[in-house]
Coordinates of C-alpha atoms and ligand atoms in Angstrom, one line a residue:
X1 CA -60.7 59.8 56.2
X2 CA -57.3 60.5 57.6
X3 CA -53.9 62.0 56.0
X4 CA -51.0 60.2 55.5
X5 CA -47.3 61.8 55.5
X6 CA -44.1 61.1 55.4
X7 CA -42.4 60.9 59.1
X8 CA -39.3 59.4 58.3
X9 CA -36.4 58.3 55.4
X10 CA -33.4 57.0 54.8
X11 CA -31.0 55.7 51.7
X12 CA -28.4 53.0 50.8
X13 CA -26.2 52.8 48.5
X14 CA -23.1 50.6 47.6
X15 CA -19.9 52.1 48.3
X16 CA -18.4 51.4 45.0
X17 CA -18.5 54.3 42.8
X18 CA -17.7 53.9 38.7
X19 CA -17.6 56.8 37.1
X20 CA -17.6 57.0 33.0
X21 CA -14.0 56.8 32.6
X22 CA -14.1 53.3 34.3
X23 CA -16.8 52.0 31.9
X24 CA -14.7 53.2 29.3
X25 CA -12.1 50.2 30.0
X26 CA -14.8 48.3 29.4
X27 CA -17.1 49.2 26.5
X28 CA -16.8 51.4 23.6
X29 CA -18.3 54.8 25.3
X30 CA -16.8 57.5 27.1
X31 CA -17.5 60.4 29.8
X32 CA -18.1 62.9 27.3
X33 CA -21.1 61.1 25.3
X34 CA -22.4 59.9 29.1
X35 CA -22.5 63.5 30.5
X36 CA -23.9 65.0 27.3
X37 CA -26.8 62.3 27.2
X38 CA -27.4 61.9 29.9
X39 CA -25.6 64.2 32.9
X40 CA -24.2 61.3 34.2
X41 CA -21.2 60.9 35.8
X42 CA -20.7 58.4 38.2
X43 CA -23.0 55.5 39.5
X44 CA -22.6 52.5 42.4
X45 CA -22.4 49.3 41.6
X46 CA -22.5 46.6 43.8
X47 CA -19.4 44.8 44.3
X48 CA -18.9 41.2 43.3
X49 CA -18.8 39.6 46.3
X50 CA -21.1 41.8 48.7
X51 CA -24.1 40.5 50.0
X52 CA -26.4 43.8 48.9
X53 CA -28.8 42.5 46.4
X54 CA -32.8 45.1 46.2
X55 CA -33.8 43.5 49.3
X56 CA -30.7 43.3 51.0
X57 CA -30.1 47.4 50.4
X58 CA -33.9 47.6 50.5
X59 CA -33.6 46.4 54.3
X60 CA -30.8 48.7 54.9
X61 CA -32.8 52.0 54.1
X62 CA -35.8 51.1 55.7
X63 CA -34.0 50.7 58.8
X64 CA -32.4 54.1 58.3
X65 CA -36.0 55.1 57.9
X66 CA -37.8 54.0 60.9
X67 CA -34.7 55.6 62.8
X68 CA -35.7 58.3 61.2
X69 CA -39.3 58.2 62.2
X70 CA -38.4 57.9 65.5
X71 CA -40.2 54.4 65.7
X72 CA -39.0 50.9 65.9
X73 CA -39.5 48.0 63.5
X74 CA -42.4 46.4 65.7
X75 CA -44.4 49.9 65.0
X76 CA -44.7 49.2 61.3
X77 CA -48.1 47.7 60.0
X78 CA -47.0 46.7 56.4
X79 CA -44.3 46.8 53.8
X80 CA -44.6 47.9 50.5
X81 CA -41.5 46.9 48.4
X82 CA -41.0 48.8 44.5
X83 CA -38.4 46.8 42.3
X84 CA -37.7 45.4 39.0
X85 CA -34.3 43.8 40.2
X86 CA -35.8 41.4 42.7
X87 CA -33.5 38.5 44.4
X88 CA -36.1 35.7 42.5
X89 CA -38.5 35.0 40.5
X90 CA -40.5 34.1 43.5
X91 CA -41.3 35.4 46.4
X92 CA -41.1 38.8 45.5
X93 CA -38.6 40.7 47.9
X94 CA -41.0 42.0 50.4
X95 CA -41.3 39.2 52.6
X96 CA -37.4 39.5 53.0
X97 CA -37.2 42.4 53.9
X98 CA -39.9 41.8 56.9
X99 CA -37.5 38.8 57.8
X100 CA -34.1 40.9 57.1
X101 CA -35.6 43.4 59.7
X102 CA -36.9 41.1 62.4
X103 CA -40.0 42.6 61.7
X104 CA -43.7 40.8 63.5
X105 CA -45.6 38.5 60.6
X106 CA -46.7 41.7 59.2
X107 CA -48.2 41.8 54.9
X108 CA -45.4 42.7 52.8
X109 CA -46.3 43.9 48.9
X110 CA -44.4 43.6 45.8
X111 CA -45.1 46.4 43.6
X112 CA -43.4 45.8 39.9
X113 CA -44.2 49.3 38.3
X114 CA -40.3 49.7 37.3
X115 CA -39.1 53.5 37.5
X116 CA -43.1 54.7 38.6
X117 CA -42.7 52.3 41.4
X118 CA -41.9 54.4 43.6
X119 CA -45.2 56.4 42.8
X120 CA -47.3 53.1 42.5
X121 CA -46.0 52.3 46.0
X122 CA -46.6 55.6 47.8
X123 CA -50.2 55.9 46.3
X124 CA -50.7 52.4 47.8
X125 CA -49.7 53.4 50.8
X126 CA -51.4 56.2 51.2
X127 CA -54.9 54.4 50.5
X128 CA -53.9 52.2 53.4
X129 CA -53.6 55.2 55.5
X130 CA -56.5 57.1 54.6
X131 CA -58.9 54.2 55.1
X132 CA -57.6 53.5 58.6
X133 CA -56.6 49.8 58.1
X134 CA -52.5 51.0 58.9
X135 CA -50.7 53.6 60.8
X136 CA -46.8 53.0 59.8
X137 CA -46.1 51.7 56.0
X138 CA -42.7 51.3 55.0
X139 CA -42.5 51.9 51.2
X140 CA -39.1 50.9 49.9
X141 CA -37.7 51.3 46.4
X142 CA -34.6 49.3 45.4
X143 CA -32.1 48.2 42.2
X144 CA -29.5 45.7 42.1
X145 CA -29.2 46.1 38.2
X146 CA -25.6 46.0 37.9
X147 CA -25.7 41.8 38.1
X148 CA -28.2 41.8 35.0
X149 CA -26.4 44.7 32.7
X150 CA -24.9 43.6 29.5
X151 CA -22.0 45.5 29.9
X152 CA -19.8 45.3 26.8
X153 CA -20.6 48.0 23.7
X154 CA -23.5 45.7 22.4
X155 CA -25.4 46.8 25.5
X156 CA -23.6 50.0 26.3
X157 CA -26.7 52.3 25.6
X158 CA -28.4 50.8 29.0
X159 CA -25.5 49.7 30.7
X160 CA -24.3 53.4 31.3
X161 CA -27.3 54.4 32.6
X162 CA -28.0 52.3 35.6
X163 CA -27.2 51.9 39.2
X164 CA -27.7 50.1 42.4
X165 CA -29.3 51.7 45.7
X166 CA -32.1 52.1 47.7
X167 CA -34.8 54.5 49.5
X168 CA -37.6 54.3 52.0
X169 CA -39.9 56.1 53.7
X170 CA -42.2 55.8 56.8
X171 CA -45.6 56.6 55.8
X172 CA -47.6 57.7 58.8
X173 CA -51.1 58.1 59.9
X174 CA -51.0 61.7 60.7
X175 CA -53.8 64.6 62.0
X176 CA -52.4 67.7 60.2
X177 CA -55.2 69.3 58.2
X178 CA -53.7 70.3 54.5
X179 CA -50.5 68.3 55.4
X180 CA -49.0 65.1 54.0
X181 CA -50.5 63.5 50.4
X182 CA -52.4 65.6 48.7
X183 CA -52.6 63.9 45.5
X184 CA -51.7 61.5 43.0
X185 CA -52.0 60.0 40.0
X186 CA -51.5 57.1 38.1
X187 CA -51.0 55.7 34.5
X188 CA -49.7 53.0 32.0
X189 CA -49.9 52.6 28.3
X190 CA -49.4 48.5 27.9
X191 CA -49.0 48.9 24.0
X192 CA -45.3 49.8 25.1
X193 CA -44.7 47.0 27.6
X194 CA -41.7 45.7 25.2
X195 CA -39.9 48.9 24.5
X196 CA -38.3 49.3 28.1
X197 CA -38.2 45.4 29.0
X198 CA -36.7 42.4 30.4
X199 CA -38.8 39.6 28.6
X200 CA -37.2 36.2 29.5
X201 CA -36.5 34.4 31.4
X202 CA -40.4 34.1 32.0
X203 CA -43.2 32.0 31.3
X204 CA -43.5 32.9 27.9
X205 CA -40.1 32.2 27.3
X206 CA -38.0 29.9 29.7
X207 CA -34.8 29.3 30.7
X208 CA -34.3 25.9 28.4
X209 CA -35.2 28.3 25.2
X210 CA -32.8 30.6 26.0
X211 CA -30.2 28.0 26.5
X212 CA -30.9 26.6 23.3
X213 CA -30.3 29.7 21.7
X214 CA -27.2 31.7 22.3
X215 CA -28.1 34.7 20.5
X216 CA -31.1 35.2 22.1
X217 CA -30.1 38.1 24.7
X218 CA -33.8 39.1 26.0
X219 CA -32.6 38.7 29.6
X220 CA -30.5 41.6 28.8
X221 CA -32.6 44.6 29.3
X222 CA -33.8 46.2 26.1
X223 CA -34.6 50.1 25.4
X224 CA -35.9 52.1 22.9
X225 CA -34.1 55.1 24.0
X226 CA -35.4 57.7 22.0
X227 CA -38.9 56.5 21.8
X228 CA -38.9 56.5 25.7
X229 CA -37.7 59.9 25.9
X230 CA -40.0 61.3 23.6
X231 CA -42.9 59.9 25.8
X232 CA -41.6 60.8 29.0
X233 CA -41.3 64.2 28.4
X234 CA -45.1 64.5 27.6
X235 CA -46.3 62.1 30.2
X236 CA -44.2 64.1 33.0
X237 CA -46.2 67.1 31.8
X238 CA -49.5 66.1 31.5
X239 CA -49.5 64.5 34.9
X240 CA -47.8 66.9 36.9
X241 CA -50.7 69.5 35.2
X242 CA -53.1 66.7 36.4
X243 CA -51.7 67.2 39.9
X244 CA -51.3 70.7 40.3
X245 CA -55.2 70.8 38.9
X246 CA -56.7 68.4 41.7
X247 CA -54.3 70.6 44.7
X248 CA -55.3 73.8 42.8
X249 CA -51.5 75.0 42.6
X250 CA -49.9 76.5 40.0
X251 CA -46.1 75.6 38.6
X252 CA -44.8 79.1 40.6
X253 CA -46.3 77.6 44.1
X254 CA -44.5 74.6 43.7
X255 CA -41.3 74.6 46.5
X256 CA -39.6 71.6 44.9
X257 CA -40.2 69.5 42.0
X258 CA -38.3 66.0 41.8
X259 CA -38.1 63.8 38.7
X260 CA -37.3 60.0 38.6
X261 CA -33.7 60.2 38.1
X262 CA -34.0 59.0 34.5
X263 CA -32.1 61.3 32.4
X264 CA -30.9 64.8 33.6
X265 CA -32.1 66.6 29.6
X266 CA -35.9 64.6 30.5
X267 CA -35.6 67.0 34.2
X268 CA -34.2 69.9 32.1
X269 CA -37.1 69.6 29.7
X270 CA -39.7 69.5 32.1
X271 CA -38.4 72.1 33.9
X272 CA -38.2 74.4 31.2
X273 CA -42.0 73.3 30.4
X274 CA -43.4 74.7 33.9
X275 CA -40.7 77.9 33.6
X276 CA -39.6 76.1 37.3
X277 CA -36.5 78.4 38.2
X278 CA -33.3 75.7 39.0
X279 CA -34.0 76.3 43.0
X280 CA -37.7 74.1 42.3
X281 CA -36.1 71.5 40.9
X282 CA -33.5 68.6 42.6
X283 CA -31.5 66.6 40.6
X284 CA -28.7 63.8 41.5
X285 CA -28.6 61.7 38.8
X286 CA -25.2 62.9 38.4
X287 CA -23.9 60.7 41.1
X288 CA -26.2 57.7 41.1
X289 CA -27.3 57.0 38.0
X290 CA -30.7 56.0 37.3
X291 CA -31.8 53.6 40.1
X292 CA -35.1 53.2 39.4
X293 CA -37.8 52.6 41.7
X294 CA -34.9 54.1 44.3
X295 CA -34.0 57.5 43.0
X296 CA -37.2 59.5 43.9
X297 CA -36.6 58.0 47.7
X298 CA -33.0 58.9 47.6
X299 CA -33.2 62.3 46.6
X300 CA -35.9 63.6 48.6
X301 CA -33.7 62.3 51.4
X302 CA -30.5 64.5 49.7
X303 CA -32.9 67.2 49.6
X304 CA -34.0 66.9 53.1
X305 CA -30.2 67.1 53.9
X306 CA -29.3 69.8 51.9
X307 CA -32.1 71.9 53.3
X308 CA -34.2 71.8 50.8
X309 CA -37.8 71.0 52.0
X310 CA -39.2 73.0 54.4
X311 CA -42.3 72.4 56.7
X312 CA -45.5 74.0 54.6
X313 CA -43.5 73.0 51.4
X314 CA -45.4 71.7 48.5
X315 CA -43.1 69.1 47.3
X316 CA -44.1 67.5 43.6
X317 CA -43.1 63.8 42.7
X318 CA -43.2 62.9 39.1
X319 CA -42.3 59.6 37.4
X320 CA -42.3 57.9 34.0
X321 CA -40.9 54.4 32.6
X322 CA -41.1 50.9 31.7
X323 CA -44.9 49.6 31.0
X324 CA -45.0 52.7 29.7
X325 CA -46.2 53.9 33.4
X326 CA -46.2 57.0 35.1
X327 CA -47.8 59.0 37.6
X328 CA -47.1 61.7 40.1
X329 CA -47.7 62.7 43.6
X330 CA -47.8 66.3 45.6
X331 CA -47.3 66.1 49.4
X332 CA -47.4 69.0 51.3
X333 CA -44.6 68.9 53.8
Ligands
UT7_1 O1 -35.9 55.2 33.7 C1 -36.6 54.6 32.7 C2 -36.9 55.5 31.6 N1 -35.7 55.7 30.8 C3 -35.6 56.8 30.2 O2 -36.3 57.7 30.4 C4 -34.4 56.9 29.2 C5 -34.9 57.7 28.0 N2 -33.9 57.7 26.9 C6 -32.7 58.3 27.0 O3 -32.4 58.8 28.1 C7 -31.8 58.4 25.8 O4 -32.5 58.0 24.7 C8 -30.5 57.7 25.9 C9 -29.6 58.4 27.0 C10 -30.8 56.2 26.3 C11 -29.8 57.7 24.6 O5 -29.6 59.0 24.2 P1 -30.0 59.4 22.7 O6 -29.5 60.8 22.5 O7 -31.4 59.1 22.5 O8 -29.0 58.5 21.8 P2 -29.4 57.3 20.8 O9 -29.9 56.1 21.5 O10 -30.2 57.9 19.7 O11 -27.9 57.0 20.2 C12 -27.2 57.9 19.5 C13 -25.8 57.3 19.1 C14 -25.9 56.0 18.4 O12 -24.9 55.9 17.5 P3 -25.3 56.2 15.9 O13 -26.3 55.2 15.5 O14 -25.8 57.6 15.9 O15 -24.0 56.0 15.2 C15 -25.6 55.0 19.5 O16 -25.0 53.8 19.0 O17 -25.1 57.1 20.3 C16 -24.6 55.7 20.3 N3 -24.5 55.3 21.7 C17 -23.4 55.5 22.5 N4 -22.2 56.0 22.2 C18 -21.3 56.0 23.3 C19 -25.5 54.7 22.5 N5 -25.0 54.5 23.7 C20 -23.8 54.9 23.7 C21 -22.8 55.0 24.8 N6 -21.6 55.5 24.5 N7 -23.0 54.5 26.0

């Protein structure tokens, strides 16, 4: 079997920033009950008028992240693309981001595993690797949500929440004993598909019903806030034990912990869980918002930056949202 690791990364995002007090001109909310909730301060959204859409920004990291790698587009072997904010309904947006990047006639895979997709995408990856069918994988994660937000006060308890951007890493095939992906897991729990959902337009409901009924919002996206916090917080922690288990590490060896960006009290709560001192634990949610199947990509690049991996590092991923899913991943860097 061989390892995988990560040998290169990049981010996008949009350069315009709105910050609480902007959405206040626009909804009943304000910075106060945002920062207090949620620790957020300011997200991007994509401007009206730019060309970044997921795949769009999905292209523009993974071209920072071959650079990165110090490889070229022809060296990758296969794409695999994390979203829930794709450009259509079909294809999925993995195919344009081979064409966006010139890229050879190479597979491209959708992954739709919302804020775990990251983690859904990695762990595919990595089986690639390991079984010696690819070398290079690109795995991408990347929102364009602001275009589907309701954003007046009816929808105000998403609409603060989210932002654009993207991540990506080069997963390579690499011969470093004890180095790279050392585990992962992964989950779902169906029974709460609804609860953290976009349910129309879709098969089950198209277009022409919607039309015919005004007041039917379901292409808004919907939330059970406080019934998707109360799960996250146990499924972080029973995955991240199941992870530590299988590497045999305990919460003290851990170098650096990083939580999808979905809330910074869900980060505060786990960390308090593991007793992780606030040096384990990178957080930016604070200046991006939660962009889904991007954050975890995004902030392992800031952390990168800000010198916060180190070679030998064991670096814990940990994710949990819409599907319910969730899952979590420890690389050793
Ligand atoms: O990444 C995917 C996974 N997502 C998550 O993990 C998110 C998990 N959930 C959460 O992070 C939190 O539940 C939220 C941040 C979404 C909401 O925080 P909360 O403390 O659970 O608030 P709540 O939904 O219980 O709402 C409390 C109050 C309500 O008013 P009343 O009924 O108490 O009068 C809301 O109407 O806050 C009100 N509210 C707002 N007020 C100002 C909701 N949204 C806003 C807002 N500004 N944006």
């Amino acid at each position: 079997m061989f390892q995988s690791r990560i040998t290169g990364m990049g981010f996008y995002v949009p350069d315009n920033v709105v910050t609480n007090h902007d959405l206040t001109k626009i909804m009943d909310t304000s910075d106060e009950w945002i920062q207090e909730r949620s620790g957020i301060q300011e997200r991007r959204w994509v401007k009206p008028g730019s060309d970044d859409t997921s795949s769009v920004m999905g292209a523009k990291a993974a071209r920072k992240a071959i650079e990165d790698a110090g490889l070229t587009k022809d060296d990758i072997d296969f794409i695999v693309f994390a979203t829930l904010s794709p450009d259509y309904y079909f294809p999925g947006g993995g195919v344009q981001i081979q064409h966006l990047l010139g890229m050879p006639n190479i597979g491209a895979l959708d992954v739709r595993n919302q804020c775990t997709g990251f983690i859904y995408s990695l762990t595919v990856a990595d089986q690639f690797i390991k079984t010696g069918m690819y070398k290079n994988i690109l795995v991408i994660g990347a929102e364009f949500h602001s275009n589907g937000l309701d954003k007046t006060t009816r929808g105000r308890q998403v609409a603060v929440l989210f932002g654009d951007g993207a991540g990506a890493v080069v997963l390579s095939r690499s011969d470093k004993e004890g180095h790279g992906i050392l585990t992962a897991n992964l989950h779902s729990q169906g029974e709460y598909a609804e609860q953290l959902a976009v349910t129309a337009p879709a098969m089950k409901k198209w277009v022409t019903e919607l039309m015919a009924n005004p007041d039917d919002l379901s292409y808004y996206p919907y939330m059970d806030g406080p019934l998707v916090f109360k799960h996250a917080i146990n499924r972080f922690g029973e995955s991240m034990e199941e992870a530590m288990q299988a590497v045999n590490i305990t919460p003290e060896q851990v170098n650096l912990f990083i939580p999808h960006q979905a809330n910074l009290r869900i980060s505060q709560m786990v960390q308090r869980k593991f007793r992780f001192r606030d040096n384990q634990v990178f957080n930016n949610i604070q200046k991006y918002g939660n962009t889904t199947a991007a954050t975890i990509p995004i902030a392992l690049v800031e952390a990168r930056e800000q010198g916060r991996i180190k070679e030998g590092d064991y670096v814990i991923l940990s994710a949990f949202g819409g599907g319910f899913t969730w899952g979590s991943v420890i690389l050793r860097w």
